[in-house]
């Protein structure tokens, strides 16, 4: 969210805050009937600005709450994608988000069993709502995540001997 704020000339810290808090109610209220509505009500009652409450409400795909602002569209666009990119990174031998390519994300999207809770339509719709090609959106988000990889736990690991053996066997099988 912070990276999209900078890209759009918006307040980086405010957008970062929205990115951090938008799902705070999800563990207690994971159903589509409750999330994000319970959380939005809590924010409203706690005196948060309406634009933050609106962004939280509109990051869900609910026709009753269409996304209007760049903040709302950006939150929707990165919400599921960051989790999906994280999953793609974690199945790579390096476990590093910096190693994730848009083509890897697109390939994993075709495997419905991979991160099966993620709606592929939402990943594509997010980029479309921002008016940018999906590959460009993925690359931008990966770059933003890579800049914070240590904090996200996605900086990667040194490959083990077993990882090198698997990689070498895969290469030999392709030849």
Short mmCIF file of N, CA and C in Angstrom, two decimals:
data_model
loop_
_atom_site.label_atom_id
_atom_site.label_comp_id
_atom_site.label_asym_id
_atom_site.label_seq_id
_atom_site.Cartn_x
_atom_site.Cartn_y
_atom_site.Cartn_z
N UNK A 1 0.83 -1.19 0.00
CA UNK A 1 0.00 0.00 0.00
C UNK A 1 0.87 1.26 0.00
N UNK A 2 1.96 1.19 0.77
CA UNK A 2 2.85 2.35 0.83
C UNK A 2 3.45 2.63 -0.55
N UNK A 3 3.81 1.60 -1.28
CA UNK A 3 4.40 1.79 -2.60
C UNK A 3 3.39 2.40 -3.57
N UNK A 4 2.14 1.94 -3.51
CA UNK A 4 1.12 2.54 -4.38
C UNK A 4 0.81 3.97 -3.96
N UNK A 5 0.92 4.28 -2.67
CA UNK A 5 0.74 5.66 -2.23
C UNK A 5 1.79 6.56 -2.87
N UNK A 6 3.04 6.13 -2.81
CA UNK A 6 4.13 6.91 -3.40
C UNK A 6 3.90 7.06 -4.91
N UNK A 7 3.55 5.97 -5.56
CA UNK A 7 3.31 5.99 -7.01
C UNK A 7 2.21 6.99 -7.39
N UNK A 8 1.22 7.12 -6.51
CA UNK A 8 0.08 7.99 -6.80
C UNK A 8 0.15 9.35 -6.12
N UNK A 9 1.29 9.65 -5.47
CA UNK A 9 1.45 10.94 -4.81
C UNK A 9 0.53 11.13 -3.62
N UNK A 10 0.24 10.04 -2.92
CA UNK A 10 -0.65 10.07 -1.77
C UNK A 10 0.15 9.89 -0.48
N UNK A 11 -0.46 10.14 0.67
CA UNK A 11 0.26 10.02 1.95
C UNK A 11 0.64 8.57 2.27
N UNK A 12 1.94 8.32 2.25
CA UNK A 12 2.47 6.97 2.40
C UNK A 12 2.09 6.34 3.74
N UNK A 13 2.25 7.08 4.82
CA UNK A 13 1.95 6.51 6.14
C UNK A 13 0.47 6.20 6.31
N UNK A 14 -0.38 7.07 5.80
CA UNK A 14 -1.83 6.84 5.92
C UNK A 14 -2.25 5.60 5.14
N UNK A 15 -1.75 5.47 3.92
CA UNK A 15 -2.08 4.29 3.12
C UNK A 15 -1.50 3.03 3.75
N UNK A 16 -0.30 3.15 4.31
CA UNK A 16 0.31 2.01 5.00
C UNK A 16 -0.54 1.57 6.18
N UNK A 17 -1.07 2.53 6.92
CA UNK A 17 -1.95 2.22 8.05
C UNK A 17 -3.18 1.46 7.58
N UNK A 18 -3.79 1.92 6.51
CA UNK A 18 -4.97 1.24 5.97
C UNK A 18 -4.61 -0.20 5.59
N UNK A 19 -3.47 -0.38 4.97
CA UNK A 19 -3.03 -1.72 4.60
C UNK A 19 -2.84 -2.62 5.81
N UNK A 20 -2.37 -2.06 6.90
CA UNK A 20 -2.13 -2.85 8.11
C UNK A 20 -3.42 -3.22 8.84
N UNK A 21 -4.38 -2.32 8.87
CA UNK A 21 -5.56 -2.56 9.72
C UNK A 21 -6.78 -3.10 9.00
N UNK A 22 -6.78 -3.13 7.69
CA UNK A 22 -8.01 -3.43 6.96
C UNK A 22 -8.60 -4.81 7.25
N UNK A 23 -7.81 -5.76 7.69
CA UNK A 23 -8.30 -7.12 7.96
C UNK A 23 -8.29 -7.47 9.45
N UNK A 24 -8.23 -6.46 10.32
CA UNK A 24 -8.08 -6.77 11.74
C UNK A 24 -9.24 -7.60 12.29
N UNK A 25 -10.39 -7.56 11.66
CA UNK A 25 -11.55 -8.32 12.14
C UNK A 25 -11.68 -9.70 11.50
N UNK A 26 -10.81 -10.03 10.56
CA UNK A 26 -11.00 -11.24 9.76
C UNK A 26 -10.95 -12.54 10.56
N UNK A 27 -10.05 -12.65 11.52
CA UNK A 27 -9.95 -13.91 12.27
C UNK A 27 -11.20 -14.19 13.09
N UNK A 28 -11.80 -13.16 13.63
CA UNK A 28 -13.03 -13.34 14.43
C UNK A 28 -14.28 -13.39 13.56
N UNK A 29 -14.22 -12.75 12.41
CA UNK A 29 -15.40 -12.64 11.54
C UNK A 29 -15.00 -12.93 10.08
N UNK A 30 -14.65 -14.18 9.77
CA UNK A 30 -14.16 -14.49 8.43
C UNK A 30 -15.23 -14.62 7.35
N UNK A 31 -16.48 -14.66 7.73
CA UNK A 31 -17.53 -14.86 6.72
C UNK A 31 -17.75 -13.58 5.92
N UNK A 32 -18.20 -13.75 4.69
CA UNK A 32 -18.48 -12.60 3.83
C UNK A 32 -19.63 -11.76 4.38
N UNK A 33 -20.46 -12.37 5.21
CA UNK A 33 -21.58 -11.63 5.79
C UNK A 33 -21.10 -10.66 6.88
N UNK A 34 -19.96 -10.98 7.50
CA UNK A 34 -19.48 -10.15 8.61
C UNK A 34 -18.23 -9.32 8.29
N UNK A 35 -17.31 -9.90 7.55
CA UNK A 35 -16.07 -9.18 7.22
C UNK A 35 -16.25 -8.49 5.89
N UNK A 36 -15.97 -7.24 5.81
CA UNK A 36 -15.31 -6.30 6.71
C UNK A 36 -16.27 -5.40 7.49
N UNK A 37 -17.54 -5.75 7.51
CA UNK A 37 -18.55 -4.86 8.08
C UNK A 37 -18.40 -4.66 9.58
N UNK A 38 -18.08 -5.73 10.31
CA UNK A 38 -17.89 -5.62 11.75
C UNK A 38 -16.70 -4.70 12.04
N UNK A 39 -15.61 -4.92 11.33
CA UNK A 39 -14.42 -4.09 11.53
C UNK A 39 -14.66 -2.64 11.19
N UNK A 40 -15.39 -2.38 10.10
CA UNK A 40 -15.68 -1.00 9.71
C UNK A 40 -16.49 -0.30 10.80
N UNK A 41 -17.42 -1.03 11.39
CA UNK A 41 -18.24 -0.45 12.46
C UNK A 41 -17.36 -0.10 13.67
N UNK A 42 -16.44 -1.00 14.00
CA UNK A 42 -15.52 -0.74 15.12
C UNK A 42 -14.67 0.50 14.84
N UNK A 43 -14.14 0.60 13.63
CA UNK A 43 -13.34 1.77 13.28
C UNK A 43 -14.16 3.05 13.36
N UNK A 44 -15.37 2.99 12.85
CA UNK A 44 -16.25 4.16 12.88
C UNK A 44 -16.54 4.59 14.31
N UNK A 45 -16.89 3.62 15.16
CA UNK A 45 -17.19 3.91 16.56
C UNK A 45 -15.96 4.40 17.32
N UNK A 46 -14.78 4.04 16.83
CA UNK A 46 -13.53 4.45 17.48
C UNK A 46 -13.04 5.80 16.98
N UNK A 47 -13.77 6.39 16.05
CA UNK A 47 -13.43 7.73 15.59
C UNK A 47 -12.45 7.81 14.44
N UNK A 48 -12.25 6.70 13.73
CA UNK A 48 -11.37 6.75 12.56
C UNK A 48 -12.02 7.60 11.48
N UNK A 49 -11.21 8.25 10.64
CA UNK A 49 -11.78 9.05 9.55
C UNK A 49 -12.62 8.18 8.61
N UNK A 50 -13.64 8.78 8.04
CA UNK A 50 -14.55 8.05 7.17
C UNK A 50 -13.83 7.43 5.98
N UNK A 51 -12.81 8.08 5.44
CA UNK A 51 -12.10 7.54 4.28
C UNK A 51 -11.40 6.22 4.61
N UNK A 52 -10.97 6.04 5.86
CA UNK A 52 -10.37 4.77 6.27
C UNK A 52 -11.47 3.71 6.40
N UNK A 53 -12.58 4.09 7.01
CA UNK A 53 -13.72 3.17 7.15
C UNK A 53 -14.20 2.73 5.76
N UNK A 54 -14.32 3.69 4.85
CA UNK A 54 -14.77 3.37 3.50
C UNK A 54 -13.81 2.43 2.78
N UNK A 55 -12.52 2.67 2.93
CA UNK A 55 -11.53 1.79 2.28
C UNK A 55 -11.67 0.37 2.81
N UNK A 56 -11.88 0.24 4.11
CA UNK A 56 -12.03 -1.10 4.69
C UNK A 56 -13.30 -1.77 4.14
N UNK A 57 -14.39 -1.03 4.11
CA UNK A 57 -15.65 -1.58 3.59
C UNK A 57 -15.52 -2.01 2.14
N UNK A 58 -14.85 -1.21 1.36
CA UNK A 58 -14.84 -1.42 -0.09
C UNK A 58 -13.75 -2.35 -0.59
N UNK A 59 -12.90 -2.86 0.31
CA UNK A 59 -11.89 -3.80 -0.19
C UNK A 59 -12.51 -5.18 -0.42
N UNK A 60 -13.70 -5.40 0.13
CA UNK A 60 -14.44 -6.63 -0.16
C UNK A 60 -15.16 -6.44 -1.49
N UNK A 61 -15.45 -7.52 -2.14
CA UNK A 61 -16.12 -7.42 -3.44
C UNK A 61 -17.62 -7.45 -3.22
N UNK A 62 -18.17 -6.29 -2.85
CA UNK A 62 -19.59 -6.16 -2.54
C UNK A 62 -20.19 -5.06 -3.41
N UNK A 63 -21.12 -5.42 -4.31
CA UNK A 63 -21.72 -4.42 -5.19
C UNK A 63 -22.40 -3.26 -4.43
N UNK A 64 -22.78 -3.49 -3.18
CA UNK A 64 -23.39 -2.42 -2.39
C UNK A 64 -22.37 -1.36 -1.97
N UNK A 65 -21.09 -1.71 -2.07
CA UNK A 65 -20.03 -0.78 -1.69
C UNK A 65 -18.98 -0.72 -2.80
N UNK A 66 -19.31 -0.10 -3.94
CA UNK A 66 -18.35 -0.05 -5.04
C UNK A 66 -17.12 0.80 -4.68
N UNK A 67 -15.99 0.39 -5.22
CA UNK A 67 -14.76 1.13 -4.98
C UNK A 67 -14.74 2.37 -5.87
N UNK A 68 -14.42 3.51 -5.26
CA UNK A 68 -14.42 4.76 -6.01
C UNK A 68 -13.05 5.43 -6.04
N UNK A 69 -12.34 5.40 -4.93
CA UNK A 69 -11.08 6.13 -4.84
C UNK A 69 -9.90 5.23 -5.21
N UNK A 70 -8.79 5.87 -5.50
CA UNK A 70 -7.57 5.12 -5.80
C UNK A 70 -7.13 4.30 -4.60
N UNK A 71 -7.32 4.83 -3.40
CA UNK A 71 -6.99 4.08 -2.18
C UNK A 71 -7.81 2.80 -2.11
N UNK A 72 -9.11 2.91 -2.31
CA UNK A 72 -10.00 1.74 -2.24
C UNK A 72 -9.64 0.71 -3.30
N UNK A 73 -9.37 1.17 -4.50
CA UNK A 73 -9.00 0.26 -5.59
C UNK A 73 -7.65 -0.39 -5.33
N UNK A 74 -6.72 0.38 -4.80
CA UNK A 74 -5.38 -0.16 -4.51
C UNK A 74 -5.45 -1.22 -3.42
N UNK A 75 -6.23 -0.96 -2.38
CA UNK A 75 -6.36 -1.93 -1.29
C UNK A 75 -6.94 -3.24 -1.82
N UNK A 76 -7.98 -3.15 -2.62
CA UNK A 76 -8.55 -4.35 -3.23
C UNK A 76 -7.51 -5.07 -4.09
N UNK A 77 -6.76 -4.28 -4.86
CA UNK A 77 -5.80 -4.86 -5.81
C UNK A 77 -4.64 -5.58 -5.14
N UNK A 78 -4.22 -5.12 -3.96
CA UNK A 78 -3.06 -5.74 -3.32
C UNK A 78 -3.43 -6.73 -2.24
N UNK A 79 -4.64 -6.69 -1.74
CA UNK A 79 -5.04 -7.52 -0.60
C UNK A 79 -4.77 -9.00 -0.84
N UNK A 80 -5.42 -9.59 -1.78
CA UNK A 80 -5.24 -11.02 -2.05
C UNK A 80 -3.92 -11.30 -2.78
N UNK A 81 -3.50 -10.34 -3.60
CA UNK A 81 -2.28 -10.56 -4.38
C UNK A 81 -1.05 -10.71 -3.49
N UNK A 82 -0.94 -9.92 -2.43
CA UNK A 82 0.23 -10.04 -1.56
C UNK A 82 0.29 -11.42 -0.91
N UNK A 83 -0.85 -11.94 -0.51
CA UNK A 83 -0.88 -13.28 0.06
C UNK A 83 -0.51 -14.33 -0.97
N UNK A 84 -1.01 -14.17 -2.18
CA UNK A 84 -0.71 -15.13 -3.25
C UNK A 84 0.77 -15.09 -3.60
N UNK A 85 1.33 -13.90 -3.72
CA UNK A 85 2.76 -13.77 -4.02
C UNK A 85 3.58 -14.39 -2.90
N UNK A 86 3.16 -14.18 -1.66
CA UNK A 86 3.87 -14.80 -0.52
C UNK A 86 3.87 -16.31 -0.65
N UNK A 87 2.73 -16.88 -1.02
CA UNK A 87 2.64 -18.33 -1.19
C UNK A 87 3.55 -18.81 -2.31
N UNK A 88 3.59 -18.06 -3.41
CA UNK A 88 4.47 -18.42 -4.52
C UNK A 88 5.93 -18.38 -4.06
N UNK A 89 6.29 -17.36 -3.31
CA UNK A 89 7.67 -17.25 -2.81
C UNK A 89 8.03 -18.42 -1.91
N UNK A 90 7.11 -18.80 -1.05
CA UNK A 90 7.42 -19.82 -0.05
C UNK A 90 7.56 -21.22 -0.62
N UNK A 91 7.07 -21.47 -1.82
CA UNK A 91 7.26 -22.79 -2.43
C UNK A 91 8.51 -22.83 -3.32
N UNK A 92 9.17 -21.70 -3.47
CA UNK A 92 10.42 -21.66 -4.24
C UNK A 92 11.56 -22.13 -3.33
N UNK A 93 12.58 -22.75 -3.88
CA UNK A 93 13.71 -23.18 -3.04
C UNK A 93 14.33 -22.04 -2.23
N UNK A 94 14.41 -20.85 -2.82
CA UNK A 94 15.03 -19.72 -2.12
C UNK A 94 14.12 -19.11 -1.06
N UNK A 95 12.81 -19.32 -1.20
CA UNK A 95 11.80 -18.73 -0.33
C UNK A 95 11.91 -17.20 -0.28
N UNK A 96 12.42 -16.61 -1.34
CA UNK A 96 12.63 -15.17 -1.43
C UNK A 96 11.62 -14.53 -2.37
N UNK A 97 10.92 -13.53 -1.88
CA UNK A 97 9.94 -12.85 -2.70
C UNK A 97 10.62 -12.16 -3.89
N UNK A 98 11.86 -11.74 -3.73
CA UNK A 98 12.57 -11.08 -4.82
C UNK A 98 12.75 -11.99 -6.03
N UNK A 99 12.66 -13.30 -5.82
CA UNK A 99 12.82 -14.26 -6.91
C UNK A 99 11.52 -14.55 -7.66
N UNK A 100 10.42 -14.00 -7.20
CA UNK A 100 9.11 -14.27 -7.82
C UNK A 100 8.96 -13.41 -9.08
N UNK A 101 8.61 -14.05 -10.16
CA UNK A 101 8.38 -13.38 -11.45
C UNK A 101 6.89 -13.39 -11.77
N UNK A 102 6.41 -12.38 -12.50
CA UNK A 102 5.01 -12.40 -12.90
C UNK A 102 4.60 -13.70 -13.59
N UNK A 103 5.49 -14.27 -14.39
CA UNK A 103 5.16 -15.52 -15.07
C UNK A 103 4.94 -16.66 -14.07
N UNK A 104 5.68 -16.66 -12.96
CA UNK A 104 5.49 -17.68 -11.92
C UNK A 104 4.13 -17.51 -11.26
N UNK A 105 3.74 -16.27 -11.03
CA UNK A 105 2.43 -16.00 -10.42
C UNK A 105 1.33 -16.47 -11.36
N UNK A 106 1.44 -16.13 -12.64
CA UNK A 106 0.42 -16.55 -13.61
C UNK A 106 0.34 -18.06 -13.71
N UNK A 107 1.48 -18.72 -13.67
CA UNK A 107 1.50 -20.19 -13.74
C UNK A 107 0.80 -20.79 -12.53
N UNK A 108 1.09 -20.27 -11.34
CA UNK A 108 0.46 -20.79 -10.12
C UNK A 108 -1.04 -20.48 -10.10
N UNK A 109 -1.45 -19.39 -10.74
CA UNK A 109 -2.88 -19.06 -10.80
C UNK A 109 -3.66 -20.14 -11.53
N UNK A 110 -3.03 -20.81 -12.47
CA UNK A 110 -3.71 -21.87 -13.24
C UNK A 110 -3.95 -23.12 -12.41
N UNK A 111 -3.15 -23.30 -11.36
CA UNK A 111 -3.29 -24.46 -10.47
C UNK A 111 -4.31 -24.11 -9.39
N UNK A 112 -5.53 -24.55 -9.56
CA UNK A 112 -6.62 -24.20 -8.63
C UNK A 112 -6.40 -24.74 -7.22
N UNK A 113 -5.56 -25.75 -7.08
CA UNK A 113 -5.28 -26.30 -5.75
C UNK A 113 -4.27 -25.46 -4.98
N UNK A 114 -3.49 -24.67 -5.70
CA UNK A 114 -2.49 -23.82 -5.06
C UNK A 114 -3.19 -22.58 -4.50
N UNK A 115 -3.01 -22.33 -3.21
CA UNK A 115 -3.64 -21.18 -2.54
C UNK A 115 -5.11 -21.10 -2.97
N UNK A 116 -5.80 -22.22 -2.80
CA UNK A 116 -7.14 -22.37 -3.38
C UNK A 116 -8.18 -21.39 -2.85
N UNK A 117 -7.95 -20.79 -1.69
CA UNK A 117 -8.91 -19.83 -1.15
C UNK A 117 -8.87 -18.48 -1.89
N UNK A 118 -7.82 -18.25 -2.65
CA UNK A 118 -7.67 -16.98 -3.36
C UNK A 118 -8.46 -17.02 -4.66
N UNK A 119 -9.34 -16.06 -4.79
CA UNK A 119 -10.14 -15.95 -6.02
C UNK A 119 -9.30 -15.33 -7.13
N UNK A 120 -9.02 -16.11 -8.14
CA UNK A 120 -8.19 -15.63 -9.25
C UNK A 120 -8.81 -14.43 -9.95
N UNK A 121 -10.14 -14.42 -10.02
CA UNK A 121 -10.83 -13.30 -10.67
C UNK A 121 -10.51 -11.99 -9.96
N UNK A 122 -10.40 -12.04 -8.62
CA UNK A 122 -10.09 -10.83 -7.85
C UNK A 122 -8.68 -10.33 -8.14
N UNK A 123 -7.75 -11.26 -8.31
CA UNK A 123 -6.38 -10.85 -8.63
C UNK A 123 -6.35 -10.07 -9.93
N UNK A 124 -7.04 -10.58 -10.93
CA UNK A 124 -7.08 -9.92 -12.24
C UNK A 124 -7.89 -8.63 -12.19
N UNK A 125 -9.01 -8.66 -11.47
CA UNK A 125 -9.87 -7.48 -11.38
C UNK A 125 -9.16 -6.32 -10.69
N UNK A 126 -8.31 -6.62 -9.72
CA UNK A 126 -7.59 -5.56 -9.02
C UNK A 126 -6.73 -4.75 -9.97
N UNK A 127 -5.97 -5.42 -10.81
CA UNK A 127 -5.13 -4.72 -11.78
C UNK A 127 -6.00 -3.94 -12.77
N UNK A 128 -7.08 -4.57 -13.18
CA UNK A 128 -7.99 -3.91 -14.13
C UNK A 128 -8.56 -2.63 -13.54
N UNK A 129 -8.97 -2.68 -12.27
CA UNK A 129 -9.52 -1.48 -11.62
C UNK A 129 -8.48 -0.37 -11.51
N UNK A 130 -7.22 -0.74 -11.37
CA UNK A 130 -6.16 0.26 -11.32
C UNK A 130 -5.78 0.77 -12.71
N UNK A 131 -6.25 0.05 -13.74
CA UNK A 131 -5.97 0.45 -15.11
C UNK A 131 -4.56 0.12 -15.57
N UNK A 132 -3.99 -0.96 -15.00
CA UNK A 132 -2.64 -1.36 -15.41
C UNK A 132 -2.65 -2.84 -15.77
N UNK A 133 -1.75 -3.24 -16.67
CA UNK A 133 -1.67 -4.66 -17.03
C UNK A 133 -1.34 -5.51 -15.80
N UNK A 134 -1.89 -6.71 -15.76
CA UNK A 134 -1.70 -7.59 -14.61
C UNK A 134 -0.22 -7.84 -14.33
N UNK A 135 0.56 -8.13 -15.37
CA UNK A 135 1.98 -8.42 -15.18
C UNK A 135 2.70 -7.24 -14.54
N UNK A 136 2.36 -6.03 -14.96
CA UNK A 136 2.97 -4.82 -14.39
C UNK A 136 2.58 -4.67 -12.92
N UNK A 137 1.35 -4.95 -12.62
CA UNK A 137 0.86 -4.88 -11.24
C UNK A 137 1.60 -5.89 -10.37
N UNK A 138 1.73 -7.12 -10.84
CA UNK A 138 2.44 -8.15 -10.07
C UNK A 138 3.89 -7.72 -9.85
N UNK A 139 4.54 -7.26 -10.91
CA UNK A 139 5.93 -6.84 -10.79
C UNK A 139 6.09 -5.71 -9.78
N UNK A 140 5.18 -4.76 -9.81
CA UNK A 140 5.22 -3.63 -8.87
C UNK A 140 5.06 -4.10 -7.43
N UNK A 141 4.10 -4.99 -7.21
CA UNK A 141 3.84 -5.50 -5.86
C UNK A 141 5.01 -6.36 -5.38
N UNK A 142 5.55 -7.20 -6.24
CA UNK A 142 6.72 -8.01 -5.86
C UNK A 142 7.87 -7.09 -5.47
N UNK A 143 8.12 -6.06 -6.26
CA UNK A 143 9.21 -5.13 -5.96
C UNK A 143 8.98 -4.46 -4.61
N UNK A 144 7.75 -4.04 -4.34
CA UNK A 144 7.43 -3.41 -3.05
C UNK A 144 7.62 -4.39 -1.90
N UNK A 145 7.19 -5.62 -2.10
CA UNK A 145 7.35 -6.64 -1.06
C UNK A 145 8.83 -6.97 -0.86
N UNK A 146 9.60 -7.02 -1.94
CA UNK A 146 11.03 -7.34 -1.84
C UNK A 146 11.76 -6.26 -1.04
N UNK A 147 11.31 -5.02 -1.17
CA UNK A 147 11.93 -3.93 -0.42
C UNK A 147 11.70 -4.08 1.09
N UNK A 148 10.70 -4.87 1.45
CA UNK A 148 10.37 -5.11 2.86
C UNK A 148 10.44 -6.59 3.20
N UNK A 149 11.21 -7.33 2.43
CA UNK A 149 11.23 -8.79 2.55
C UNK A 149 11.62 -9.28 3.94
N UNK A 150 12.57 -8.64 4.56
CA UNK A 150 13.01 -9.06 5.89
C UNK A 150 11.85 -8.98 6.88
N UNK A 151 11.16 -7.86 6.89
CA UNK A 151 10.03 -7.67 7.81
C UNK A 151 8.89 -8.63 7.51
N UNK A 152 8.73 -9.00 6.24
CA UNK A 152 7.66 -9.90 5.83
C UNK A 152 8.02 -11.37 6.01
N UNK A 153 9.26 -11.64 6.36
CA UNK A 153 9.71 -13.03 6.48
C UNK A 153 9.90 -13.69 5.13
N UNK A 154 10.16 -12.88 4.10
CA UNK A 154 10.29 -13.40 2.74
C UNK A 154 11.63 -13.05 2.11
N UNK A 155 12.64 -12.86 2.95
CA UNK A 155 13.97 -12.52 2.44
C UNK A 155 14.67 -13.74 1.85
N UNK A 156 14.18 -14.91 2.20
CA UNK A 156 14.74 -16.13 1.63
C UNK A 156 15.67 -16.85 2.58
N UNK A 157 16.08 -18.01 2.14
CA UNK A 157 16.98 -18.86 2.91
C UNK A 157 18.08 -19.35 1.98
N UNK A 158 19.18 -19.74 2.57
CA UNK A 158 20.24 -20.37 1.79
C UNK A 158 19.77 -21.76 1.40
N UNK A 159 19.94 -22.16 0.15
CA UNK A 159 19.51 -23.50 -0.24
C UNK A 159 20.32 -24.58 0.50
N UNK A 160 19.64 -25.63 0.85
CA UNK A 160 20.30 -26.76 1.50
C UNK A 160 20.84 -27.69 0.42
N UNK A 161 21.59 -28.68 0.84
CA UNK A 161 22.11 -29.67 -0.11
C UNK A 161 20.96 -30.39 -0.80
N UNK A 162 19.90 -30.67 -0.06
CA UNK A 162 18.73 -31.35 -0.64
C UNK A 162 18.09 -30.48 -1.71
N UNK A 163 17.98 -29.15 -1.46
CA UNK A 163 17.42 -28.25 -2.46
C UNK A 163 18.26 -28.26 -3.73
N UNK A 164 19.58 -28.25 -3.57
CA UNK A 164 20.46 -28.26 -4.74
C UNK A 164 20.31 -29.57 -5.51
N UNK A 165 20.16 -30.69 -4.79
CA UNK A 165 19.97 -31.98 -5.45
C UNK A 165 18.67 -32.00 -6.24
N UNK A 166 17.60 -31.49 -5.63
CA UNK A 166 16.30 -31.45 -6.31
C UNK A 166 16.38 -30.58 -7.55
N UNK A 167 17.00 -29.41 -7.41
CA UNK A 167 17.14 -28.49 -8.54
C UNK A 167 17.96 -29.13 -9.65
N UNK A 168 19.05 -29.79 -9.30
CA UNK A 168 19.89 -30.43 -10.30
C UNK A 168 19.13 -31.56 -11.00
N UNK A 169 18.38 -32.36 -10.23
CA UNK A 169 17.59 -33.45 -10.83
C UNK A 169 16.54 -32.91 -11.78
N UNK A 170 15.91 -31.79 -11.41
CA UNK A 170 14.90 -31.17 -12.28
C UNK A 170 15.52 -30.72 -13.58
N UNK A 171 16.71 -30.13 -13.49
CA UNK A 171 17.39 -29.67 -14.70
C UNK A 171 17.78 -30.84 -15.59
N UNK A 172 18.24 -31.92 -14.97
CA UNK A 172 18.64 -33.10 -15.74
C UNK A 172 17.43 -33.73 -16.43
N UNK A 173 16.28 -33.72 -15.76
CA UNK A 173 15.06 -34.29 -16.35
C UNK A 173 14.61 -33.50 -17.57
N UNK A 174 14.84 -32.18 -17.56
CA UNK A 174 14.43 -31.34 -18.68
C UNK A 174 15.33 -31.53 -19.89
N UNK A 175 16.55 -31.97 -19.65
CA UNK A 175 17.51 -32.15 -20.74
C UNK A 175 17.28 -33.41 -21.44
#
